[in-house]
């Protein structure tokens, strides 16, 4: 089943809806992973604006979780990167989330922008101290993320704050799919309609159950939390006007266009 | 002016209140930094449970921002740590926040727990591309944080997820003070009533205006966001039963007791 968060053009009101036949949005009152009931309104998908599917309490990201990607990052940074010996989760910032078909804005002083197409886990139940065998039970569903990265800042800065968390650097969506098997899926990333990366979504160094079990030994996962599972493959350098599709078979396609900022940054302040 | 977030024992309901004469809580409807009005109810401070003063959309932390602390971390880790050349912000996790007088739970397999007493900035207005001269205008007020850290995991893990973001590792409170000048304040940290660290709160490597101006060149700060400003001085190793007071002159005292978990962790899973 597919759930979208949407608004109606001209109205600030947001709601969740169930998406039927990839075309019809049946509005609900409440949220999909908690108490809710069907409302009377329904819309064509083309009539609504798709919003970020969930604004999480905490935004987790696996980071380095596919072996080929780690080797590519070594080449890119010129630094040896050890394959992580254990599933250590990281974080991204809620401020950076944008929806399907919203624009990624490239800061004026950014020099090297890349995509990272990722599977996103959406937590549906509070979870603490769960075993790997029971870990998947706290998942509500899955969506798609693009962990947009500025590689020069990733090398130069002490943290990933600018490299990965500038406003608009975290596209996520378009919807949450509850019936999905990562082991049988392929992730493909297209730039302007041309396939540039593809990998088996399930080829993770540490799987979803391993991460969730280990995380919940030390922390509580809450409904609405999201866990981005990392990426594989190579991104070309992106430029103004490029449209990036992250497509995961069985989930859908997250599409965003990259545009260069035309603002007035504070010169000399970096 | 002081604002607290509180609940009444036996009720799950939370509200904000204005604290008068350090003793009387006047409930308001709404939130202090947005539209609100005085409600009719008022309580003695001793009658209410003090809650986390704000659950932020994004939880920022300066990390290394006092020179003495950087030198101490070098000695502790045996690794050279360069003084940061620029104000690069980091992140902490919302899941880890607890209130004044709630217990910090030390995980069973933790071996080296320390405090870090910090000034916390609470954002009151949306801010993007603000100069240093105008940066402080987006601040609503200040509170106190304890950036509890497990130093062995800080050395061993690829990220700070366990070292700094276990459940209960981020005490914050007790209230938000709107009239406060960091340049004139002293931070003292006491363990079981004995002063163990003290430093001038304003002796930061990069000041609050510098951080806010630089951050908002790349991202939007939203009302309710928090920025923890880093710590100075040295913490002894903490043990079960220790009570830690972080006291900032003109702000108040954040008190929490540290207790060792008595749960059943998944043996051999780390």
Short mmCIF file of C-alpha atoms in Angstrom, two decimals:
data_model
loop_
_atom_site.label_atom_id
_atom_site.label_comp_id
_atom_site.label_asym_id
_atom_site.label_seq_id
_atom_site.Cartn_x
_atom_site.Cartn_y
_atom_site.Cartn_z
CA UNK A 1 0.00 0.00 0.00
CA UNK A 2 1.21 3.53 -0.79
CA UNK A 3 0.72 6.56 1.46
CA UNK A 4 1.47 10.12 0.48
CA UNK A 5 1.59 13.38 2.38
CA UNK A 6 0.08 16.09 0.21
CA UNK A 7 -1.30 19.61 0.07
CA UNK A 8 -3.76 21.20 -2.30
CA UNK A 9 -2.45 24.04 -4.46
CA UNK A 10 -3.50 27.35 -2.93
CA UNK A 11 -4.06 25.80 0.50
CA UNK A 12 -1.45 25.42 3.22
CA UNK A 13 -3.30 22.44 4.68
CA UNK A 14 -1.44 19.13 4.58
CA UNK A 15 -2.90 15.66 4.98
CA UNK A 16 -2.05 12.04 4.39
CA UNK A 17 -3.77 10.01 1.74
CA UNK A 18 -3.83 6.45 0.48
CA UNK A 19 -2.73 6.19 -3.13
CA UNK A 20 -4.77 3.72 -5.18
CA UNK A 21 -3.90 2.54 -8.70
CA UNK A 22 -1.00 5.05 -8.72
CA UNK A 23 -3.54 7.73 -9.53
CA UNK A 24 -6.21 8.28 -6.86
CA UNK A 25 -5.47 9.87 -3.46
CA UNK A 26 -8.01 9.03 -0.73
CA UNK A 27 -7.54 11.50 2.11
CA UNK A 28 -7.35 10.17 5.67
CA UNK A 29 -7.69 11.85 9.04
CA UNK A 30 -4.69 11.00 11.22
CA UNK A 31 -1.42 9.42 10.22
CA UNK A 32 -0.95 6.12 8.42
CA UNK A 33 1.12 4.39 11.15
CA UNK A 34 -1.17 5.48 14.00
CA UNK A 35 -4.92 5.91 14.45
CA UNK A 36 -6.60 7.12 11.27
CA UNK A 37 -9.83 6.87 9.30
CA UNK A 38 -10.75 7.44 5.68
CA UNK A 39 -12.07 10.96 4.99
CA UNK A 40 -14.63 11.59 2.28
CA UNK A 41 -12.36 13.62 -0.02
CA UNK A 42 -10.35 12.09 -2.82
CA UNK A 43 -8.23 13.64 -5.56
CA UNK A 44 -6.38 12.72 -8.71
CA UNK A 45 -2.64 12.44 -8.01
CA UNK A 46 -2.04 15.17 -10.60
CA UNK A 47 -4.25 17.61 -8.63
CA UNK A 48 -2.20 17.54 -5.41
CA UNK A 49 1.27 18.71 -4.43
CA UNK A 50 3.31 15.84 -3.03
CA UNK A 51 4.99 16.84 0.28
CA UNK A 52 7.83 15.25 2.27
CA UNK A 53 6.31 11.92 3.40
CA UNK A 54 7.31 12.39 7.05
CA UNK A 55 9.14 14.99 9.13
CA UNK A 56 11.08 12.73 11.50
CA UNK A 57 11.80 13.27 15.20
CA UNK A 58 15.33 11.95 14.51
CA UNK A 59 16.89 11.56 11.05
CA UNK A 60 19.37 8.65 10.94
CA UNK A 61 21.71 7.77 8.06
CA UNK A 62 23.91 4.69 7.68
CA UNK A 63 26.56 6.49 5.62
CA UNK A 64 29.16 4.02 4.29
CA UNK A 65 27.14 0.84 3.78
CA UNK A 66 27.99 -0.53 0.31
CA UNK A 67 31.51 -1.75 -0.47
CA UNK A 68 31.90 -0.27 -3.96
CA UNK A 69 30.89 3.17 -2.68
CA UNK A 70 33.56 3.01 0.03
CA UNK A 71 36.28 2.25 -2.57
CA UNK A 72 35.04 5.15 -4.72
CA UNK A 73 35.15 7.52 -1.76
CA UNK A 74 38.74 6.45 -1.11
CA UNK A 75 39.69 7.37 -4.67
CA UNK A 76 37.79 10.65 -4.44
CA UNK A 77 39.25 11.81 -1.15
CA UNK A 78 42.72 10.29 -1.56
CA UNK A 79 42.38 8.93 1.96
CA UNK A 80 42.24 5.30 3.03
CA UNK A 81 38.72 4.48 4.26
CA UNK A 82 38.39 1.30 6.25
CA UNK A 83 35.31 -0.80 5.69
CA UNK A 84 33.30 -0.12 8.89
CA UNK A 85 33.77 -3.05 11.32
CA UNK A 86 30.33 -2.48 12.88
CA UNK A 87 27.00 -0.80 12.10
CA UNK A 88 27.57 2.76 13.41
CA UNK A 89 24.64 4.99 12.46
CA UNK A 90 25.01 8.71 11.65
CA UNK A 91 22.68 11.69 11.37
CA UNK A 92 21.31 14.14 8.85
CA UNK A 93 19.37 17.39 9.46
CA UNK A 94 15.60 17.84 9.22
CA UNK A 95 16.10 21.38 7.86
CA UNK A 96 17.45 19.92 4.61
CA UNK A 97 14.43 17.77 3.63
CA UNK A 98 12.51 18.60 0.46
CA UNK A 99 9.78 16.77 -1.44
CA UNK A 100 9.59 14.97 -4.77
CA UNK A 101 9.79 17.46 -7.66
CA UNK A 102 11.05 20.31 -5.48
CA UNK A 103 14.36 21.84 -6.59
CA UNK A 104 17.75 21.15 -5.03
CA UNK A 105 19.41 24.57 -4.75
CA UNK A 106 23.19 24.46 -5.28
CA UNK A 107 24.87 27.14 -3.12
CA UNK A 108 26.77 29.74 -5.15
CA UNK A 109 30.14 28.70 -3.72
CA UNK A 110 29.60 24.93 -4.12
CA UNK A 111 31.98 23.34 -6.64
CA UNK A 112 31.30 19.59 -6.68
CA UNK A 113 27.74 18.31 -6.22
CA UNK A 114 26.84 14.62 -6.44
CA UNK A 115 23.76 12.48 -5.84
CA UNK A 116 23.50 9.42 -3.59
CA UNK A 117 20.36 7.33 -4.22
CA UNK A 118 19.25 5.57 -1.05
CA UNK A 119 16.58 3.32 0.37
CA UNK A 120 14.80 4.96 3.36
CA UNK A 121 13.24 2.99 6.22
CA UNK A 122 10.26 4.62 8.00
CA UNK A 123 9.74 3.49 11.59
CA UNK A 124 6.13 2.82 12.62
CA UNK A 125 6.43 1.54 16.21
CA UNK A 126 8.46 2.52 19.24
CA UNK A 127 11.36 0.08 19.52
CA UNK A 128 14.01 -0.53 22.17
CA UNK A 129 16.24 -3.58 22.63
CA UNK A 130 14.87 -5.55 19.70
CA UNK A 131 16.67 -8.60 18.35
CA UNK A 132 17.60 -8.90 14.67
CA UNK A 133 14.81 -11.48 14.33
CA UNK A 134 12.16 -9.02 15.51
CA UNK A 135 13.75 -5.81 14.18
CA UNK A 136 11.73 -5.53 10.97
CA UNK A 137 8.45 -5.52 12.93
CA UNK A 138 8.95 -1.86 13.91
CA UNK A 139 9.11 -0.75 10.26
CA UNK A 140 6.03 0.91 8.77
CA UNK A 141 7.31 1.17 5.23
CA UNK A 142 9.94 2.40 2.80
CA UNK A 143 10.60 5.45 0.69
CA UNK A 144 13.46 6.90 -1.39
CA UNK A 145 16.12 9.48 -0.52
CA UNK A 146 18.80 11.40 -2.37
CA UNK A 147 21.70 12.14 0.01
CA UNK A 148 22.97 15.13 -2.02
CA UNK A 149 26.62 15.83 -1.18
CA UNK A 150 29.18 18.56 -1.84
CA UNK A 151 32.45 16.64 -2.07
CA UNK A 152 34.84 19.59 -1.58
CA UNK A 153 33.17 20.50 1.74
CA UNK A 154 33.05 16.83 2.68
CA UNK A 155 36.87 16.89 2.46
CA UNK A 156 37.48 20.34 4.02
CA UNK A 157 35.01 20.63 6.89
CA UNK A 158 35.21 19.07 10.36
CA UNK A 159 31.60 17.82 10.05
CA UNK A 160 29.13 17.13 7.21
CA UNK A 161 27.03 20.18 8.05
CA UNK A 162 27.48 21.96 4.68
CA UNK A 163 28.55 18.93 2.66
CA UNK A 164 25.30 17.09 3.31
CA UNK A 165 22.83 19.33 5.19
CA UNK A 166 22.44 22.59 3.26
CA UNK A 167 18.80 23.55 2.75
CA UNK A 168 17.27 21.34 -0.01
CA UNK A 169 20.08 18.72 0.11
CA UNK A 170 17.81 15.89 1.31
CA UNK A 171 15.06 15.10 -1.23
CA UNK A 172 12.78 12.31 0.06
CA UNK A 173 9.67 10.64 -1.37
CA UNK A 174 7.47 10.50 -3.30
CA UNK A 175 5.45 8.21 -0.97
CA UNK A 176 5.76 5.46 1.63
CA UNK A 177 5.25 1.90 0.36
CA UNK A 178 4.36 -0.69 3.00
CA UNK A 179 4.76 -3.82 0.86
CA UNK A 180 8.39 -3.87 -0.24
CA UNK A 181 11.29 -6.36 -0.12
CA UNK A 182 14.74 -4.71 -0.32
CA UNK A 183 16.40 -8.04 -1.14
CA UNK A 184 14.55 -8.20 -4.46
CA UNK A 185 14.95 -4.55 -5.51
CA UNK A 186 17.31 -2.64 -7.77
CA UNK A 187 18.26 1.01 -7.31
CA UNK A 188 18.92 3.00 -10.48
CA UNK A 189 19.88 6.64 -10.67
CA UNK A 190 19.26 8.59 -13.86
CA UNK A 191 20.57 12.03 -14.82
CA UNK A 192 18.46 13.72 -17.47
CA UNK A 193 16.95 10.35 -18.31
CA UNK A 194 20.26 8.45 -18.70
CA UNK A 195 21.07 5.66 -16.23
CA UNK A 196 24.30 6.62 -14.41
CA UNK A 197 24.30 4.12 -11.49
CA UNK A 198 22.55 0.90 -10.67
CA UNK A 199 22.99 -1.58 -7.86
CA UNK A 200 21.16 -4.25 -5.93
CA UNK A 201 19.35 -2.40 -3.13
CA UNK A 202 19.88 -5.32 -0.77
CA UNK A 203 23.69 -5.52 -1.18
CA UNK A 204 24.31 -3.66 2.07
CA UNK A 205 27.36 -4.19 4.23
CA UNK A 206 25.08 -4.18 7.30
CA UNK A 207 21.42 -4.96 6.68
CA UNK A 208 18.38 -3.14 8.02
CA UNK A 209 17.74 -5.64 10.83
CA UNK A 210 21.38 -5.42 11.94
CA UNK A 211 21.23 -1.63 12.14
CA UNK A 212 17.88 -1.52 13.95
CA UNK A 213 18.83 -4.18 16.48
CA UNK A 214 22.17 -2.53 17.26
CA UNK A 215 20.72 1.01 17.39
CA UNK A 216 17.94 -0.02 19.77
CA UNK A 217 20.42 -1.48 22.19
CA UNK A 218 21.35 2.15 23.01
CA UNK A 219 18.44 4.28 21.89
CA UNK A 220 14.70 4.26 21.33
CA UNK A 221 13.35 4.43 17.79
CA UNK A 222 10.08 6.39 17.61
CA UNK A 223 7.23 6.33 15.07
CA UNK A 224 8.15 8.64 12.20
CA UNK A 225 11.92 8.26 12.63
CA UNK A 226 13.70 7.59 9.35
CA UNK A 227 16.85 5.59 8.60
CA UNK A 228 18.63 6.19 5.28
CA UNK A 229 20.49 3.02 4.32
CA UNK A 230 23.43 4.31 2.26
CA UNK A 231 24.31 4.17 -1.41
CA UNK A 232 26.45 2.33 -3.93
CA UNK A 233 27.77 3.28 -7.33
CA UNK A 234 29.20 6.45 -8.79
CA UNK A 235 27.73 9.90 -9.38
CA UNK A 236 28.93 12.27 -12.06
CA UNK A 237 29.41 15.90 -11.05
CA UNK A 238 26.00 17.57 -11.30
CA UNK A 239 25.31 20.96 -12.87
CA UNK A 240 22.59 23.60 -13.01
CA UNK A 241 19.54 22.23 -14.79
CA UNK A 242 20.25 18.53 -14.24
CA UNK A 243 17.26 16.37 -13.28
CA UNK A 244 18.02 13.36 -11.12
CA UNK A 245 15.68 10.37 -10.80
CA UNK A 246 16.30 7.87 -8.03
CA UNK A 247 14.29 4.80 -9.00
CA UNK A 248 13.91 1.76 -6.74
CA UNK A 249 12.00 -1.12 -8.29
CA UNK A 250 8.77 -1.74 -6.39
CA UNK A 251 8.94 1.64 -4.65
CA UNK A 252 8.78 4.34 -7.32
CA UNK A 253 10.86 7.26 -8.54
CA UNK A 254 12.05 10.34 -6.66
CA UNK A 255 12.70 13.19 -9.08
CA UNK A 256 14.40 16.52 -8.39
CA UNK A 257 16.01 19.19 -10.53
CA UNK A 258 19.25 20.89 -9.46
CA UNK A 259 19.45 24.67 -9.85
CA UNK A 260 22.27 27.06 -9.00
CA UNK A 261 21.39 29.67 -6.33
CA UNK A 262 21.11 33.21 -7.60
CA UNK A 263 21.25 34.87 -4.19
CA UNK A 264 23.70 37.23 -2.57
CA UNK A 265 25.90 35.21 -0.24
CA UNK A 266 28.10 37.02 2.24
CA UNK A 267 31.33 37.22 0.26
CA UNK A 268 34.48 36.01 1.95
CA UNK A 269 32.63 34.48 4.88
CA UNK A 270 33.53 30.84 4.26
CA UNK B 1 12.03 36.40 31.80
CA UNK B 2 11.96 32.65 32.41
CA UNK B 3 9.75 30.16 30.56
CA UNK B 4 9.32 26.54 31.49
CA UNK B 5 7.66 23.60 29.83
CA UNK B 6 5.86 21.56 32.47
CA UNK B 7 3.35 18.84 33.18
CA UNK B 8 1.21 18.20 36.23
CA UNK B 9 1.87 14.96 38.10
CA UNK B 10 -0.76 12.39 37.10
CA UNK B 11 -1.59 14.25 33.86
CA UNK B 12 0.10 13.73 30.51
CA UNK B 13 -0.77 17.27 29.46
CA UNK B 14 2.17 19.60 28.86
CA UNK B 15 2.10 23.38 28.70
CA UNK B 16 4.40 26.36 28.82
CA UNK B 17 4.39 28.73 31.73
CA UNK B 18 6.05 31.97 32.76
CA UNK B 19 8.12 31.56 35.90
CA UNK B 20 7.85 34.52 38.28
CA UNK B 21 10.04 35.10 41.35
CA UNK B 22 11.62 31.66 40.71
CA UNK B 23 8.58 30.11 42.36
CA UNK B 24 5.27 30.77 40.56
CA UNK B 25 4.38 29.23 37.17
CA UNK B 26 1.72 31.14 35.20
CA UNK B 27 0.40 28.83 32.48
CA UNK B 28 0.10 30.18 28.95
CA UNK B 29 -1.78 28.96 25.90
CA UNK B 30 0.59 28.73 22.94
CA UNK B 31 4.36 28.86 22.90
CA UNK B 32 6.54 31.62 24.31
CA UNK B 33 8.28 32.57 21.02
CA UNK B 34 5.07 32.61 18.97
CA UNK B 35 1.45 33.68 19.60
CA UNK B 36 0.40 33.04 23.20
CA UNK B 37 -1.82 34.39 25.97
CA UNK B 38 -1.84 34.01 29.72
CA UNK B 39 -4.17 31.24 30.92
CA UNK B 40 -5.93 31.47 34.28
CA UNK B 41 -4.06 28.60 35.96
CA UNK B 42 -0.95 29.09 38.02
CA UNK B 43 1.09 26.70 40.16
CA UNK B 44 3.94 26.66 42.61
CA UNK B 45 7.12 25.51 40.90
CA UNK B 46 7.32 22.62 43.38
CA UNK B 47 3.90 21.33 42.22
CA UNK B 48 4.86 20.79 38.56
CA UNK B 49 7.19 18.44 36.75
CA UNK B 50 9.70 20.37 34.67
CA UNK B 51 9.89 19.00 31.10
CA UNK B 52 12.47 19.47 28.31
CA UNK B 53 12.08 23.20 27.47
CA UNK B 54 11.80 22.58 23.71
CA UNK B 55 11.85 19.60 21.35
CA UNK B 56 13.77 21.07 18.43
CA UNK B 57 13.19 20.50 14.70
CA UNK B 58 17.00 20.33 14.32
CA UNK B 59 19.48 19.89 17.19
CA UNK B 60 22.81 21.62 16.46
CA UNK B 61 26.00 21.38 18.52
CA UNK B 62 29.24 23.34 18.11
CA UNK B 63 31.46 20.55 19.44
CA UNK B 64 35.06 21.75 19.90
CA UNK B 65 34.63 25.44 20.76
CA UNK B 66 36.86 26.17 23.77
CA UNK B 67 40.64 25.91 23.49
CA UNK B 68 41.38 24.20 26.83
CA UNK B 69 38.83 21.48 26.05
CA UNK B 70 40.52 20.75 22.71
CA UNK B 71 43.90 20.27 24.42
CA UNK B 72 42.30 17.95 26.99
CA UNK B 73 40.66 15.88 24.26
CA UNK B 74 44.08 15.53 22.60
CA UNK B 75 45.55 14.12 25.80
CA UNK B 76 42.55 11.84 26.30
CA UNK B 77 42.49 10.39 22.80
CA UNK B 78 46.26 10.43 22.16
CA UNK B 79 45.50 12.01 18.78
CA UNK B 80 46.45 15.47 17.58
CA UNK B 81 43.34 17.65 17.32
CA UNK B 82 43.71 20.83 15.31
CA UNK B 83 41.95 23.92 16.57
CA UNK B 84 39.05 24.24 14.09
CA UNK B 85 39.88 26.88 11.48
CA UNK B 86 36.23 27.77 10.95
CA UNK B 87 32.85 27.47 12.70
CA UNK B 88 31.62 24.05 11.48
CA UNK B 89 28.45 23.04 13.33
CA UNK B 90 27.57 19.43 14.21
CA UNK B 91 24.45 17.58 15.28
CA UNK B 92 22.99 15.70 18.22
CA UNK B 93 19.87 13.48 18.37
CA UNK B 94 16.44 14.50 19.65
CA UNK B 95 15.89 10.96 21.02
CA UNK B 96 18.53 11.61 23.69
CA UNK B 97 16.96 14.70 25.34
CA UNK B 98 15.82 14.50 28.97
CA UNK B 99 14.63 17.12 31.42
CA UNK B 100 16.06 18.67 34.58
CA UNK B 101 16.08 16.13 37.43
CA UNK B 102 15.50 13.13 35.16
CA UNK B 103 18.14 10.40 35.40
CA UNK B 104 20.95 9.82 32.93
CA UNK B 105 21.04 6.05 32.39
CA UNK B 106 24.56 4.67 31.86
CA UNK B 107 24.42 1.68 29.47
CA UNK B 108 25.65 -1.56 31.03
CA UNK B 109 28.64 -1.82 28.68
CA UNK B 110 29.72 1.84 29.01
CA UNK B 111 33.11 2.25 30.68
CA UNK B 112 33.96 5.96 30.70
CA UNK B 113 31.19 8.53 31.17
CA UNK B 114 31.88 12.27 31.41
CA UNK B 115 29.81 15.47 31.57
CA UNK B 116 30.13 18.50 29.31
CA UNK B 117 28.37 21.61 30.66
CA UNK B 118 27.16 23.82 27.82
CA UNK B 119 25.29 27.00 27.07
CA UNK B 120 22.28 26.35 24.77
CA UNK B 121 20.86 28.91 22.35
CA UNK B 122 17.11 28.65 21.56
CA UNK B 123 16.12 30.10 18.18
CA UNK B 124 12.91 32.17 18.15
CA UNK B 125 12.68 33.44 14.56
CA UNK B 126 13.26 31.93 11.14
CA UNK B 127 16.69 33.07 9.94
CA UNK B 128 18.53 32.78 6.62
CA UNK B 129 21.55 34.75 5.39
CA UNK B 130 21.89 36.94 8.48
CA UNK B 131 25.04 38.97 9.11
CA UNK B 132 26.96 38.68 12.38
CA UNK B 133 25.60 42.11 13.34
CA UNK B 134 21.98 40.93 13.05
CA UNK B 135 22.51 37.28 14.10
CA UNK B 136 21.49 37.62 17.74
CA UNK B 137 18.07 38.98 16.76
CA UNK B 138 16.85 35.48 15.88
CA UNK B 139 17.56 34.18 19.41
CA UNK B 140 14.61 33.76 21.76
CA UNK B 141 16.60 32.85 24.85
CA UNK B 142 19.11 30.54 26.52
CA UNK B 143 19.10 27.35 28.53
CA UNK B 144 21.64 24.81 29.81
CA UNK B 145 22.75 21.46 28.38
CA UNK B 146 24.90 18.56 29.54
CA UNK B 147 26.52 16.90 26.49
CA UNK B 148 27.05 13.54 28.27
CA UNK B 149 29.78 11.54 26.50
CA UNK B 150 31.16 8.00 26.58
CA UNK B 151 34.85 8.50 25.79
CA UNK B 152 35.69 4.89 24.83
CA UNK B 153 32.96 4.87 22.15
CA UNK B 154 34.01 8.36 21.08
CA UNK B 155 37.41 6.83 20.23
CA UNK B 156 36.21 3.50 18.76
CA UNK B 157 33.12 4.35 16.69
CA UNK B 158 32.94 5.90 13.24
CA UNK B 159 30.33 8.43 14.45
CA UNK B 160 29.20 9.86 17.82
CA UNK B 161 25.93 7.89 17.77
CA UNK B 162 26.57 5.89 20.97
CA UNK B 163 29.23 8.16 22.45
CA UNK B 164 26.88 11.14 22.62
CA UNK B 165 23.34 10.12 21.62
CA UNK B 166 22.29 7.17 23.75
CA UNK B 167 18.85 7.65 25.31
CA UNK B 168 19.10 10.12 28.25
CA UNK B 169 22.55 11.45 27.21
CA UNK B 170 21.30 15.00 26.53
CA UNK B 171 19.88 16.64 29.67
CA UNK B 172 18.57 20.17 28.92
CA UNK B 173 16.86 22.80 31.05
CA UNK B 174 15.51 23.69 33.49
CA UNK B 175 13.97 26.69 31.68
CA UNK B 176 14.58 29.26 28.95
CA UNK B 177 15.85 32.66 30.11
CA UNK B 178 15.33 35.54 27.68
CA UNK B 179 17.48 38.16 29.44
CA UNK B 180 21.00 36.75 29.50
CA UNK B 181 24.46 37.93 28.45
CA UNK B 182 26.94 35.07 27.79
CA UNK B 183 29.90 37.45 27.93
CA UNK B 184 29.26 38.12 31.63
CA UNK B 185 28.47 34.56 32.72
CA UNK B 186 30.44 31.77 34.36
CA UNK B 187 29.76 28.06 33.86
CA UNK B 188 30.48 25.81 36.83
CA UNK B 189 29.95 22.05 36.94
CA UNK B 190 29.54 20.32 40.29
CA UNK B 191 29.63 16.59 41.04
CA UNK B 192 27.85 15.68 44.27
CA UNK B 193 28.05 19.33 45.30
CA UNK B 194 31.79 19.80 44.65
CA UNK B 195 32.92 22.19 41.90
CA UNK B 196 34.89 20.17 39.32
CA UNK B 197 35.05 22.63 36.38
CA UNK B 198 34.51 26.34 35.90
CA UNK B 199 35.09 28.60 32.93
CA UNK B 200 33.96 31.88 31.43
CA UNK B 201 30.88 31.03 29.35
CA UNK B 202 31.84 33.66 26.77
CA UNK B 203 35.38 32.35 26.10
CA UNK B 204 34.34 30.56 22.92
CA UNK B 205 36.63 30.00 19.98
CA UNK B 206 33.77 31.05 17.67
CA UNK B 207 31.01 33.14 19.22
CA UNK B 208 27.27 32.70 18.86
CA UNK B 209 26.89 35.42 16.22
CA UNK B 210 29.70 33.88 14.15
CA UNK B 211 28.06 30.45 14.22
CA UNK B 212 24.57 31.74 13.41
CA UNK B 213 25.74 33.96 10.57
CA UNK B 214 27.84 31.21 8.99
CA UNK B 215 25.17 28.52 9.45
CA UNK B 216 22.46 30.67 7.87
CA UNK B 217 24.54 31.19 4.78
CA UNK B 218 23.75 27.53 3.94
CA UNK B 219 20.66 26.62 5.95
CA UNK B 220 17.53 28.05 7.52
CA UNK B 221 17.24 28.20 11.29
CA UNK B 222 13.66 27.65 12.47
CA UNK B 223 11.85 28.65 15.70
CA UNK B 224 12.57 26.01 18.32
CA UNK B 225 15.92 24.93 16.85
CA UNK B 226 18.65 24.69 19.48
CA UNK B 227 22.41 25.28 19.22
CA UNK B 228 24.66 23.85 21.95
CA UNK B 229 27.77 26.00 22.19
CA UNK B 230 30.45 23.56 23.43
CA UNK B 231 32.27 23.16 26.71
CA UNK B 232 35.56 23.89 28.43
CA UNK B 233 37.30 22.32 31.37
CA UNK B 234 37.75 18.77 32.55
CA UNK B 235 35.28 16.12 33.74
CA UNK B 236 36.17 13.32 36.09
CA UNK B 237 34.92 9.83 35.20
CA UNK B 238 31.33 9.60 36.47
CA UNK B 239 29.86 6.65 38.37
CA UNK B 240 26.49 5.25 39.39
CA UNK B 241 24.82 7.59 41.88
CA UNK B 242 26.70 10.76 40.93
CA UNK B 243 24.63 13.93 40.73
CA UNK B 244 25.87 16.55 38.25
CA UNK B 245 24.86 20.22 38.44
CA UNK B 246 25.60 22.45 35.46
CA UNK B 247 25.27 25.99 36.76
CA UNK B 248 25.48 29.06 34.53
CA UNK B 249 25.33 32.38 36.40
CA UNK B 250 22.19 34.30 35.43
CA UNK B 251 20.58 31.20 33.90
CA UNK B 252 20.12 28.63 36.66
CA UNK B 253 21.17 25.07 37.42
CA UNK B 254 20.52 21.88 35.45
CA UNK B 255 20.67 18.85 37.77
CA UNK B 256 20.71 15.17 36.82
CA UNK B 257 21.69 11.98 38.58
CA UNK B 258 23.60 9.23 36.75
CA UNK B 259 22.44 5.65 37.27
CA UNK B 260 23.77 2.41 35.83
CA UNK B 261 21.25 0.50 33.65
CA UNK B 262 20.01 -2.74 35.16
CA UNK B 263 18.51 -4.11 31.93
CA UNK B 264 19.35 -7.13 29.84
CA UNK B 265 21.43 -5.99 26.90
CA UNK B 266 21.96 -8.37 24.01
CA UNK B 267 25.25 -9.92 25.05
CA UNK B 268 28.03 -9.95 22.50
CA UNK B 269 26.19 -7.71 20.05
CA UNK B 270 28.53 -4.74 20.14
#
